[in-house]
């Protein structure tokens, strides 16, 4: 990444973001980051082609929010569709936080997947043949208990999940301790709410090709039931950031690229049929309107090339 490269996000959007973060002097804010050693020490974590907006309008603002909230335990949510770049952002945030001695840690909701046998039971029979990722694949009692203990000031152990195990189906692979003051919880449907009562389960199906099948409709209805169980988790969030796709079909591009990278890194990736099923699940399981209605405090829209195009701030109550 070139931090001085072309930025796509409108300057007014950036000003609104910094105002939301209580930054009174945007020029001085940027200069402080430029004069620190952080950029030089962490730029290698970004892809060479990454837009500098990911640094100036996501990474550094998230660090700014975390630094502002030091002294109290705060849970920040990060919602973004698979393959858009949230994992890279999370890795950068953890490295940057260590560089700054900032007590921040990133955890994926997917680290709370059930262990292998229970996970296979939960995912059995889904029409997309996916081994994980759907609402209903996570150990919510464990997640809620962990967050509750952490918010009470305890040091907790966070599970870890390795997606490359079991020929790409994944399994829990260990634990890591967490005593950070700021915890960032990321996932592809973080903050998603179930549809309002009497809303058609076929909402948003016009973008699908081939058209939605009857078994997919049934599974979509089951996902809506599962999403209600996640609302208690979302209520624990102190703030929520969303990286939203301008084109909901973008995950078709992103997920293929992500699996290619996983194959290069680990030698394991989803086979062609499994990848098609996973992409179809992302496009079908949750209506796109649900992602548009996430009550994010900061919503950043990205195009299929992962360029940041627009930013919206939710009005404070």
XYZ file of C-alpha atoms in Angstrom:
317
model
C 0.000 0.000 0.000
C 1.080 3.517 -0.806
C -0.202 5.747 2.047
C 0.172 8.752 -0.243
C -1.719 7.128 -3.106
C -5.011 8.261 -4.577
C -7.906 8.290 -2.154
C -11.412 7.662 -3.404
C -13.478 8.554 -0.362
C -14.898 12.096 -0.566
C -13.047 14.551 1.689
C -16.335 15.599 3.304
C -16.995 11.997 4.338
C -13.564 11.847 5.978
C -14.282 15.078 7.842
C -17.565 13.657 9.139
C -15.772 10.531 10.312
C -13.135 12.458 12.231
C -15.802 14.698 13.730
C -17.620 11.559 14.929
C -14.346 10.529 16.603
C -14.069 13.948 18.304
C -11.000 14.896 16.248
C -11.038 18.700 16.211
C -8.057 19.193 13.880
C -7.993 16.665 10.991
C -4.724 18.053 9.578
C -2.933 17.670 12.908
C -4.475 14.203 13.341
C -3.045 13.018 10.022
C 0.303 14.646 10.666
C 0.625 12.880 14.024
C 0.188 9.529 12.334
C 2.626 10.422 9.567
C 5.282 11.455 12.078
C 4.926 8.243 14.078
C 6.816 5.059 13.224
C 3.600 3.085 12.932
C 3.047 3.413 9.186
C 6.532 2.281 8.238
C 6.377 -0.640 10.669
C 3.019 -2.016 9.502
C 2.504 -1.100 5.838
C 3.796 -4.512 4.745
C 0.645 -6.100 6.190
C -1.497 -4.506 3.487
C -1.609 -5.787 -0.113
C 0.483 -3.604 -2.409
C -2.634 -2.695 -4.400
C -4.754 -1.774 -1.354
C -6.342 1.665 -1.402
C -4.872 4.067 1.201
C -8.451 4.761 2.287
C -8.278 1.462 4.182
C -5.556 3.053 6.301
C -6.828 6.631 6.650
C -10.576 5.943 6.800
C -10.740 2.545 8.527
C -7.539 1.400 10.232
C -6.369 4.624 11.838
C -9.885 5.825 12.753
C -10.557 2.500 14.486
C -7.315 2.916 16.433
C -8.401 6.463 17.257
C -11.690 5.196 18.674
C -9.873 2.503 20.657
C -7.385 5.023 22.074
C -10.220 7.374 23.009
C -11.929 4.592 24.957
C -8.874 3.474 26.949
C -9.516 2.909 30.626
C -12.796 1.082 30.136
C -13.674 -2.196 28.482
C -15.334 -1.536 25.150
C -16.635 -3.976 22.546
C -16.456 -2.735 18.946
C -18.262 -4.660 16.212
C -16.993 -4.919 12.635
C -19.449 -6.267 10.071
C -18.278 -7.074 6.538
C -19.070 -9.655 3.867
C -16.555 -12.479 3.281
C -13.466 -11.655 1.270
C -13.778 -7.864 1.390
C -10.607 -7.357 3.454
C -11.792 -7.390 7.087
C -9.348 -10.155 8.084
C -6.409 -8.153 6.711
C -7.739 -5.097 8.532
C -7.996 -7.112 11.742
C -4.414 -8.383 11.465
C -3.191 -4.838 10.850
C -5.144 -3.488 13.835
C -3.634 -6.043 16.206
C -0.090 -5.406 14.967
C -0.569 -1.638 15.062
C -2.062 -1.809 18.553
C 0.966 -3.738 19.817
C 3.234 -1.142 18.231
C 1.351 1.586 20.106
C 0.985 -0.351 23.382
C -2.760 -0.036 22.870
C -4.736 -2.755 24.711
C -6.762 -3.910 21.707
C -7.443 -7.431 20.503
C -9.412 -8.698 17.490
C -11.579 -11.810 17.604
C -13.714 -13.282 14.845
C -17.175 -14.537 15.650
C -16.069 -17.541 13.611
C -13.569 -18.445 16.322
C -16.681 -19.393 18.285
C -17.818 -22.042 15.807
C -18.886 -25.275 17.442
C -16.297 -28.016 17.602
C -16.258 -30.480 14.687
C -18.998 -32.957 15.618
C -21.482 -30.355 16.843
C -20.650 -28.110 13.881
C -21.394 -30.906 11.409
C -24.712 -31.546 13.149
C -25.661 -27.873 13.041
C -24.816 -27.549 9.350
C -26.188 -30.908 8.249
C -28.739 -30.798 5.441
C -28.328 -27.146 4.472
C -29.093 -26.750 0.748
C -25.763 -25.110 -0.012
C -23.630 -27.861 1.486
C -21.548 -25.357 3.452
C -19.629 -26.730 6.461
C -19.912 -23.532 8.532
C -20.652 -19.763 8.331
C -24.441 -19.839 8.661
C -26.190 -18.334 11.661
C -26.611 -21.332 13.936
C -23.029 -22.573 13.546
C -21.666 -20.664 16.555
C -21.541 -21.584 20.233
C -23.539 -18.580 21.427
C -23.608 -19.519 25.134
C -19.801 -19.700 25.078
C -19.565 -16.385 23.229
C -22.005 -14.608 25.547
C -20.377 -16.017 28.677
C -16.922 -15.021 27.420
C -18.019 -11.472 26.613
C -19.800 -11.118 29.947
C -16.768 -12.253 31.936
C -14.486 -10.049 29.855
C -16.697 -6.990 30.400
C -16.601 -7.714 34.121
C -12.833 -7.233 33.987
C -11.703 -10.850 33.922
C -8.938 -12.273 31.771
C -10.633 -14.752 29.446
C -9.625 -17.452 26.988
C -10.794 -17.002 23.398
C -11.226 -20.082 21.195
C -9.418 -20.296 17.873
C -10.750 -21.925 14.715
C -8.633 -23.174 11.815
C -10.623 -23.274 8.567
C -7.958 -25.373 6.831
C -8.467 -28.412 9.102
C -10.589 -31.420 8.085
C -10.023 -30.821 4.369
C -11.299 -27.264 4.592
C -14.306 -27.921 6.839
C -12.407 -26.509 9.815
C -12.213 -27.239 13.528
C -11.365 -25.589 16.823
C -7.592 -25.573 17.213
C -6.816 -24.078 20.616
C -7.243 -21.033 22.831
C -5.579 -17.686 23.433
C -5.795 -15.449 26.453
C -7.348 -11.993 26.340
C -7.017 -9.237 28.900
C -7.314 -6.361 26.409
C -9.365 -3.298 27.291
C -10.747 -2.983 23.750
C -12.106 -6.033 21.934
C -13.106 -5.903 18.266
C -15.591 -8.603 17.225
C -15.686 -9.150 13.470
C -17.886 -11.290 11.251
C -19.834 -11.308 8.014
C -23.289 -10.881 9.557
C -22.413 -9.067 12.789
C -25.290 -6.712 13.584
C -27.784 -8.372 11.214
C -31.324 -8.332 12.565
C -34.129 -10.731 11.595
C -36.718 -9.440 9.166
C -39.744 -7.644 10.502
C -42.810 -9.772 11.082
C -44.951 -10.396 7.982
C -42.017 -9.535 5.660
C -41.804 -11.923 2.719
C -38.998 -14.458 3.034
C -38.320 -13.864 -0.674
C -37.321 -10.247 -0.087
C -34.362 -9.320 -2.290
C -34.424 -12.475 -4.395
C -34.587 -10.607 -7.695
C -30.764 -10.464 -7.870
C -30.443 -14.260 -7.736
C -29.593 -16.405 -10.746
C -30.687 -19.120 -10.841
C -33.842 -18.205 -8.955
C -34.231 -19.209 -5.334
C -35.251 -22.851 -4.824
C -37.885 -24.088 -2.386
C -35.271 -25.712 -0.120
C -33.354 -22.417 -0.072
C -36.515 -20.581 0.983
C -36.972 -23.034 3.847
C -33.348 -22.630 4.914
C -33.653 -18.851 4.682
C -36.641 -18.983 7.038
C -34.609 -21.121 9.466
C -31.779 -18.576 9.331
C -34.240 -15.868 10.365
C -35.082 -17.878 13.479
C -31.382 -18.309 14.251
C -30.683 -14.585 13.821
C -33.004 -13.824 16.729
C -30.617 -15.757 18.978
C -27.763 -13.430 17.990
C -29.567 -10.252 19.033
C -28.333 -10.648 22.609
C -24.759 -10.661 21.272
C -25.339 -7.517 19.185
C -26.775 -5.762 22.243
C -23.363 -6.111 23.915
C -21.685 -3.960 21.231
C -20.655 -0.473 22.315
C -20.174 0.644 18.714
C -20.525 -0.974 15.303
C -18.612 -0.368 12.076
C -19.771 -1.842 8.783
C -17.894 -2.377 5.524
C -20.823 -2.646 3.118
C -20.714 -3.882 -0.465
C -22.114 -1.418 -2.991
C -22.882 -4.430 -5.196
C -24.162 -7.389 -3.175
C -22.754 -9.753 -5.808
C -19.195 -8.685 -4.953
C -18.615 -11.709 -2.666
C -18.560 -13.864 -5.797
C -15.309 -12.114 -6.702
C -13.957 -11.690 -3.190
C -14.531 -15.243 -1.966
C -12.796 -16.772 -4.986
C -9.813 -14.503 -4.436
C -9.818 -15.355 -0.715
C -9.778 -19.105 -1.397
C -6.931 -18.716 -3.888
C -4.943 -16.912 -1.196
C -5.787 -19.588 1.371
C -4.578 -22.274 -1.030
C -1.279 -20.445 -1.481
C -0.848 -19.942 2.267
C -1.979 -23.326 3.611
C -2.230 -25.682 0.646
C -5.920 -26.228 1.477
C -9.019 -24.517 0.103
C -12.613 -25.283 -0.779
C -13.070 -27.381 -3.910
C -14.957 -25.915 -6.852
C -18.390 -27.263 -5.874
C -17.971 -26.259 -2.231
C -16.881 -22.777 -3.269
C -19.927 -22.388 -5.508
C -22.146 -23.517 -2.636
C -20.522 -21.075 -0.229
C -20.972 -18.146 -2.604
C -24.575 -19.134 -3.262
C -25.159 -19.281 0.496
C -23.776 -15.761 0.998
C -26.051 -14.447 -1.752
C -29.130 -16.355 -0.603
C -29.196 -17.128 3.123
C -29.770 -13.570 4.362
C -31.670 -10.977 2.269
C -29.406 -8.130 1.106
C -31.827 -5.669 2.680
C -30.815 -7.039 6.089
C -27.282 -5.777 5.510
C -28.608 -2.387 4.420
C -30.506 -2.134 7.709
C -27.619 -2.887 10.058
C -27.591 -0.112 12.661
C -23.923 0.717 12.141
C -22.440 3.799 13.745
C -19.993 3.997 10.829
C -20.885 2.495 7.450
C -18.258 2.454 4.690
C -19.292 1.333 1.210
C -16.791 -0.507 -0.991
C -16.960 -1.338 -4.683
C -16.097 -4.750 -6.214
C -12.424 -3.666 -6.416
C -12.431 -3.009 -2.640
C -12.162 0.758 -3.137
C -13.932 2.829 -0.498
C -16.574 4.999 -2.155
C -18.893 6.427 0.489
C -19.110 6.761 4.256
C -22.107 7.380 6.446
C -22.286 8.209 10.133
C -25.360 7.310 12.148
C -26.746 10.302 13.973
C -26.106 10.139 17.701
C -29.230 9.943 19.826
